[in-house]
PDB file of C-alpha atoms in Angstrom:
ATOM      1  CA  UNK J   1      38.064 -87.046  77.783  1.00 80.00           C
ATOM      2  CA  UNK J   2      39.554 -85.402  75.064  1.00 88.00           C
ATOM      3  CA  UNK J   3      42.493 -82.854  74.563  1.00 90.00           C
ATOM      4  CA  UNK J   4      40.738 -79.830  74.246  1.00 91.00           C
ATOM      5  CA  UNK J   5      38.125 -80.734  77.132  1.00 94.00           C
ATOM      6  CA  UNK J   6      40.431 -80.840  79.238  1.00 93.00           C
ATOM      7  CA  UNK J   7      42.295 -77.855  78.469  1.00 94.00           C
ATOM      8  CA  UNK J   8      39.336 -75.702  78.818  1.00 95.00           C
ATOM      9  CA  UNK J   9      38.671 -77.429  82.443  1.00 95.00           C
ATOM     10  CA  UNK J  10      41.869 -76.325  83.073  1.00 95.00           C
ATOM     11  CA  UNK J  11      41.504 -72.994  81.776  1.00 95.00           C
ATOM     12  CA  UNK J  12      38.805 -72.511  83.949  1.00 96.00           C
ATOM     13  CA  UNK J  13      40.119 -74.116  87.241  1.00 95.00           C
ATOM     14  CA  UNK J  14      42.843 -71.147  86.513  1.00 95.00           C
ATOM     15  CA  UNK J  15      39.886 -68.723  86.395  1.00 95.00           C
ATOM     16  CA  UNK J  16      38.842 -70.464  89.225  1.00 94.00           C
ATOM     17  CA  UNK J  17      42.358 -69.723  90.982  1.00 93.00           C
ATOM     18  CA  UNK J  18      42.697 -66.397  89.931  1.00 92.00           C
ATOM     19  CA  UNK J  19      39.667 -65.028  91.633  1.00 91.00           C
ATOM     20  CA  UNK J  20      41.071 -67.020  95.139  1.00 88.00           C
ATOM     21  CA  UNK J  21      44.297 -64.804  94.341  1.00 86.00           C
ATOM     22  CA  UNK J  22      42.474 -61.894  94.291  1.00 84.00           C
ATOM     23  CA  UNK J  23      40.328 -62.628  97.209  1.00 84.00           C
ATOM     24  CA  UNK J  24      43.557 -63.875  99.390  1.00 79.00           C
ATOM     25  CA  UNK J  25      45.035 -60.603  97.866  1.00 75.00           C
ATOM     26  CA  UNK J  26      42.424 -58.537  99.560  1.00 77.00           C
ATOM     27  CA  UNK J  27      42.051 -60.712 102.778  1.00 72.00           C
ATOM     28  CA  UNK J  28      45.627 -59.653 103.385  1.00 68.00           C
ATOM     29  CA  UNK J  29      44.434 -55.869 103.033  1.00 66.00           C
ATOM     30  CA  UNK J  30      43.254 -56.620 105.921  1.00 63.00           C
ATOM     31  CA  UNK J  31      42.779 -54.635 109.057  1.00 50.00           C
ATOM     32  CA  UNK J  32      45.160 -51.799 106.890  1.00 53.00           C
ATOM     33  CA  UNK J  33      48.170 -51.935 109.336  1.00 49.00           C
ATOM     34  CA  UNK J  34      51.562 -51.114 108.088  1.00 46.00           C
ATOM     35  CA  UNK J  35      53.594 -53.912 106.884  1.00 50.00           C
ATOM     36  CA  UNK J  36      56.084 -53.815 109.389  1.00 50.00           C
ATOM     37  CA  UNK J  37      54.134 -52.796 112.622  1.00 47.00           C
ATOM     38  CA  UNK J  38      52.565 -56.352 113.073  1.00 45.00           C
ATOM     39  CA  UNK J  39      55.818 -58.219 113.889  1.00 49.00           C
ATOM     40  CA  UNK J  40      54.877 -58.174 118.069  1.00 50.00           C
ATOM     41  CA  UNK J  41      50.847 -58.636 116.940  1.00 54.00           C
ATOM     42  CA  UNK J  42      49.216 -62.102 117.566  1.00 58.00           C
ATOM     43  CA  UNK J  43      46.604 -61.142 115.012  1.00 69.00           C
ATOM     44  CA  UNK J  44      48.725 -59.573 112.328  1.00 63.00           C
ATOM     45  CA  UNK J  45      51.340 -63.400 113.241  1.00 66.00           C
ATOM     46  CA  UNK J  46      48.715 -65.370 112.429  1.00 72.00           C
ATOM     47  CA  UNK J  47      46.826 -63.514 109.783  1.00 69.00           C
ATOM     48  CA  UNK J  48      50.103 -64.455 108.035  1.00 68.00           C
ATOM     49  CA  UNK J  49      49.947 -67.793 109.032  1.00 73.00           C
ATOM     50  CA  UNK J  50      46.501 -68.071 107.844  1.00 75.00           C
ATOM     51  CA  UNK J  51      47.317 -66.338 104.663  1.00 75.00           C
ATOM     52  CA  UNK J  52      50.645 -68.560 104.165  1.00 73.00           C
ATOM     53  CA  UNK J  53      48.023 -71.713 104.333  1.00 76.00           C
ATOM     54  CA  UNK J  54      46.124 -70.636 101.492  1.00 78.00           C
ATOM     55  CA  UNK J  55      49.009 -69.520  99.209  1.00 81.00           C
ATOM     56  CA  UNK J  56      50.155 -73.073 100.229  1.00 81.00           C
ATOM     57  CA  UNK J  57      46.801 -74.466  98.916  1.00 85.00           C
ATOM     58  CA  UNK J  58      46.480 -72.787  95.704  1.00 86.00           C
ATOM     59  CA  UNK J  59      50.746 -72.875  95.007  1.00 85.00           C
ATOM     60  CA  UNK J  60      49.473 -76.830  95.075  1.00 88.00           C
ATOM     61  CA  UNK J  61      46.832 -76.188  92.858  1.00 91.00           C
ATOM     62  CA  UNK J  62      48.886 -74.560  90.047  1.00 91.00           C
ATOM     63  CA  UNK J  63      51.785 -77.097  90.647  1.00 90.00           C
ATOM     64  CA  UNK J  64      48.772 -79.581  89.742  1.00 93.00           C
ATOM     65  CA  UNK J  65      47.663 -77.518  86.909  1.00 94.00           C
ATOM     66  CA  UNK J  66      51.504 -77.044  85.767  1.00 93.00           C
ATOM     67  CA  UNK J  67      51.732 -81.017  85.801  1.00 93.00           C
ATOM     68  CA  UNK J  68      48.414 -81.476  83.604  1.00 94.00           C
ATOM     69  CA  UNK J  69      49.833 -79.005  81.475  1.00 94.00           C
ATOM     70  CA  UNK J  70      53.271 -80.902  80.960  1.00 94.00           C
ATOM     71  CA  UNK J  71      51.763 -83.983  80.437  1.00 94.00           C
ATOM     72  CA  UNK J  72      49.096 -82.414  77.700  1.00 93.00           C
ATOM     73  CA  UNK J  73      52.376 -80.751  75.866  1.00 93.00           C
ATOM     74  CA  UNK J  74      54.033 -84.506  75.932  1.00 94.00           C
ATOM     75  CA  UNK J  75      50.932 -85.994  74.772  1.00 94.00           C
ATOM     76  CA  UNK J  76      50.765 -83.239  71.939  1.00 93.00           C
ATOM     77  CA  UNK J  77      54.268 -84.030  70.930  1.00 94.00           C
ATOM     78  CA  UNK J  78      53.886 -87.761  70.834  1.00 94.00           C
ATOM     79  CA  UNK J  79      50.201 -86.559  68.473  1.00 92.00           C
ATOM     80  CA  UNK J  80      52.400 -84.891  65.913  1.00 93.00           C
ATOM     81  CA  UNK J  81      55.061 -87.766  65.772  1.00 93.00           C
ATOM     82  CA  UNK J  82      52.453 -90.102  64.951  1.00 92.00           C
ATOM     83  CA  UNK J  83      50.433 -88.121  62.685  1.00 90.00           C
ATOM     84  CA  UNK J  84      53.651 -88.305  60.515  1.00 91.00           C
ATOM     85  CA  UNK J  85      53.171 -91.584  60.551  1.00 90.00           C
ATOM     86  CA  UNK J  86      49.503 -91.692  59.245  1.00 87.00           C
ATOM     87  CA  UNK J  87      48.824 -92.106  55.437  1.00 88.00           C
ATOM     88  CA  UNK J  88      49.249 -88.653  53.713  1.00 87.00           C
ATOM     89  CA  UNK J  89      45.022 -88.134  53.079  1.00 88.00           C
ATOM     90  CA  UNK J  90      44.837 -88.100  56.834  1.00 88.00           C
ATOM     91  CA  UNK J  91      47.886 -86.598  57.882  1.00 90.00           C
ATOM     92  CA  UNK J  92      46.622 -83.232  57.291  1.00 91.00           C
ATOM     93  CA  UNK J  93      44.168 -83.148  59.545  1.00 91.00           C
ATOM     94  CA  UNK J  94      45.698 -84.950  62.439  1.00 90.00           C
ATOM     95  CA  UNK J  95      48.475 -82.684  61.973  1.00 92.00           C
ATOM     96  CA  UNK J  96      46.515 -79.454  62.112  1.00 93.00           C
ATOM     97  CA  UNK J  97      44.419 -80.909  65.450  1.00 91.00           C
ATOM     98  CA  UNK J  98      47.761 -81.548  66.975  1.00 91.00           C
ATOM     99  CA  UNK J  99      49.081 -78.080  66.456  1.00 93.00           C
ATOM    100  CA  UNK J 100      45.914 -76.241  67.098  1.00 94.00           C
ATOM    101  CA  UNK J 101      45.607 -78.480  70.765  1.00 94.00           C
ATOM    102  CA  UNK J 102      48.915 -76.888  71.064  1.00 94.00           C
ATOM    103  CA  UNK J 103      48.660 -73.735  70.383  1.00 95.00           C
ATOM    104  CA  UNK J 104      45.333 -74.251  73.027  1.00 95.00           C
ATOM    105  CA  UNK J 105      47.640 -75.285  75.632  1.00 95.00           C
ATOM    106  CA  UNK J 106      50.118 -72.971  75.236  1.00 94.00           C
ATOM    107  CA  UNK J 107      47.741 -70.276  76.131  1.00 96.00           C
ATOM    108  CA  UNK J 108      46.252 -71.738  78.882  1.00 95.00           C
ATOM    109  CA  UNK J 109      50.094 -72.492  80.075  1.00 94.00           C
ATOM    110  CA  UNK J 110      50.096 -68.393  79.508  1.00 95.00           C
ATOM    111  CA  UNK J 111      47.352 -68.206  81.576  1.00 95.00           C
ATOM    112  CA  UNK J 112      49.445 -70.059  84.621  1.00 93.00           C
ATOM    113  CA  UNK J 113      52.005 -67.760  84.144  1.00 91.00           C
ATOM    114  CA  UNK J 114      49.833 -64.847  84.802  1.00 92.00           C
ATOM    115  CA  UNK J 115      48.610 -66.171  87.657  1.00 91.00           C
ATOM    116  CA  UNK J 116      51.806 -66.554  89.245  1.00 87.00           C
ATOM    117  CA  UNK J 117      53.577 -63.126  88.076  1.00 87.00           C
ATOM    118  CA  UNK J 118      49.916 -61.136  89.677  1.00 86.00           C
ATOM    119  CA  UNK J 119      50.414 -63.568  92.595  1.00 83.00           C
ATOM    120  CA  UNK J 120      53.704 -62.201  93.284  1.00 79.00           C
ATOM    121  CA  UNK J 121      52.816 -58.420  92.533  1.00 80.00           C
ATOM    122  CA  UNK J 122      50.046 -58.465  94.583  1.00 75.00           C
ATOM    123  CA  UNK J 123      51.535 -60.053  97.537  1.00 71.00           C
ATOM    124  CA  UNK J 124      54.543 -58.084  97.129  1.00 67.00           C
ATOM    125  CA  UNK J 125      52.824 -54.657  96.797  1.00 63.00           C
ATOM    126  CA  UNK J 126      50.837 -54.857  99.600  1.00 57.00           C
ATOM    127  CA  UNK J 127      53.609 -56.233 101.926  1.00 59.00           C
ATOM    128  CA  UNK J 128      51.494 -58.701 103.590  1.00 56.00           C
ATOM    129  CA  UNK J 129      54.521 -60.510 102.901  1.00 56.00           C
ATOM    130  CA  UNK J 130      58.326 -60.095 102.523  1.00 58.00           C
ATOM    131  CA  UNK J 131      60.225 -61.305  99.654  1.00 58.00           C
ATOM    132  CA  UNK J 132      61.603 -63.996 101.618  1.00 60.00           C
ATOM    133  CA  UNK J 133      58.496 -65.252 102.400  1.00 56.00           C
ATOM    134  CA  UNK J 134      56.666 -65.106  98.846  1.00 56.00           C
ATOM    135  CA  UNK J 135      60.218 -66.924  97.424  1.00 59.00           C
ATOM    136  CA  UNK J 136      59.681 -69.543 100.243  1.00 59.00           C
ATOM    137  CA  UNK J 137      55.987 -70.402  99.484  1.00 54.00           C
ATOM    138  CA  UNK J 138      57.154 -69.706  95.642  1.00 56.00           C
ATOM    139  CA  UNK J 139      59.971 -71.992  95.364  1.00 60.00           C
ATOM    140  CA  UNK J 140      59.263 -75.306  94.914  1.00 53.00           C
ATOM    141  CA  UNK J 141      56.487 -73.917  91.667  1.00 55.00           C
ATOM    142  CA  UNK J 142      59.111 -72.255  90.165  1.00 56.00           C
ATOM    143  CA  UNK J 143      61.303 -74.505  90.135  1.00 59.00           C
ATOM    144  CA  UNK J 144      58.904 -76.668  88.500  1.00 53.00           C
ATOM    145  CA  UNK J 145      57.953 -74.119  86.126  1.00 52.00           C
ATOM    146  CA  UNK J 146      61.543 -74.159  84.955  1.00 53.00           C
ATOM    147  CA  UNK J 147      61.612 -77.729  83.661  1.00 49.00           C
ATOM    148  CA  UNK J 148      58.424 -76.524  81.124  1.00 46.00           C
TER     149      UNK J 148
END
């Protein structure tokens, strides 16, 4: 499979994610209870549980997608150093593929990114979580997302 076939399956297994954000987004809506009454509630305890579990799932998901995405931008890297290395009537063009691949994957890498900040805005405006909890499920991605 080639470069750009992949990065356009992974653009659209983002897609894919961002409607399940939106969806989890409104699934914690809810029943419309304040944020803070729920604490003593079985339902509202494991509505959060059950909403935890599928942040979990798609924080795995992106982690996967972040991965992909590291490995494409090493892959791209190792494309330009060799396309140095090609005679000059064909460095041209491998150097142009190589950049525009890049500049492909560096907007589907933008793409993760705004994923994660409307992840965090939605869960944090409607308080179906605390801070403490979206920075717990959040943690280990952005910590990857750091080493990008």
């Amino acid at each position: 499979m080639g470069m750009g076939q992949t990065l356009n399956i992974l653009e659209q297994r983002l897609l894919v994610i961002r409607g399940k954000v939106r969806q989890v987004a409104l699934d914690a809506l809810g029943s419309g209870k304040a944020p803070g009454a729920g604490s003593q509630d079985p339902s509202q305890a494991a509505r959060v549980e059950r909403l935890g579990g599928k942040l979990a799932s798609v924080q795995a998901e992106l982690a996967q997608i972040l991965r992909m995405l590291q490995n494409a931008a090493h892959e791209l890297d190792e494309r330009e150093r060799i396309a140095w290395r090609v005679g000059r009537e064909h460095r041209y063009r491998a150097l142009q593929s190589a950049r525009s691949h890049a500049a492909r994957q560096r907007e589907v890498y933008q793409l993760l990114q705004d994923i994660i900040q409307d992840l965090e805005d939605r869960f944090h405006a409607t308080g179906a979580l605390t801070t403490a909890d979206l920075m717990g499920l959040g943690s280990k991605l952005n910590s990857e997302l750091g080493h990008f």
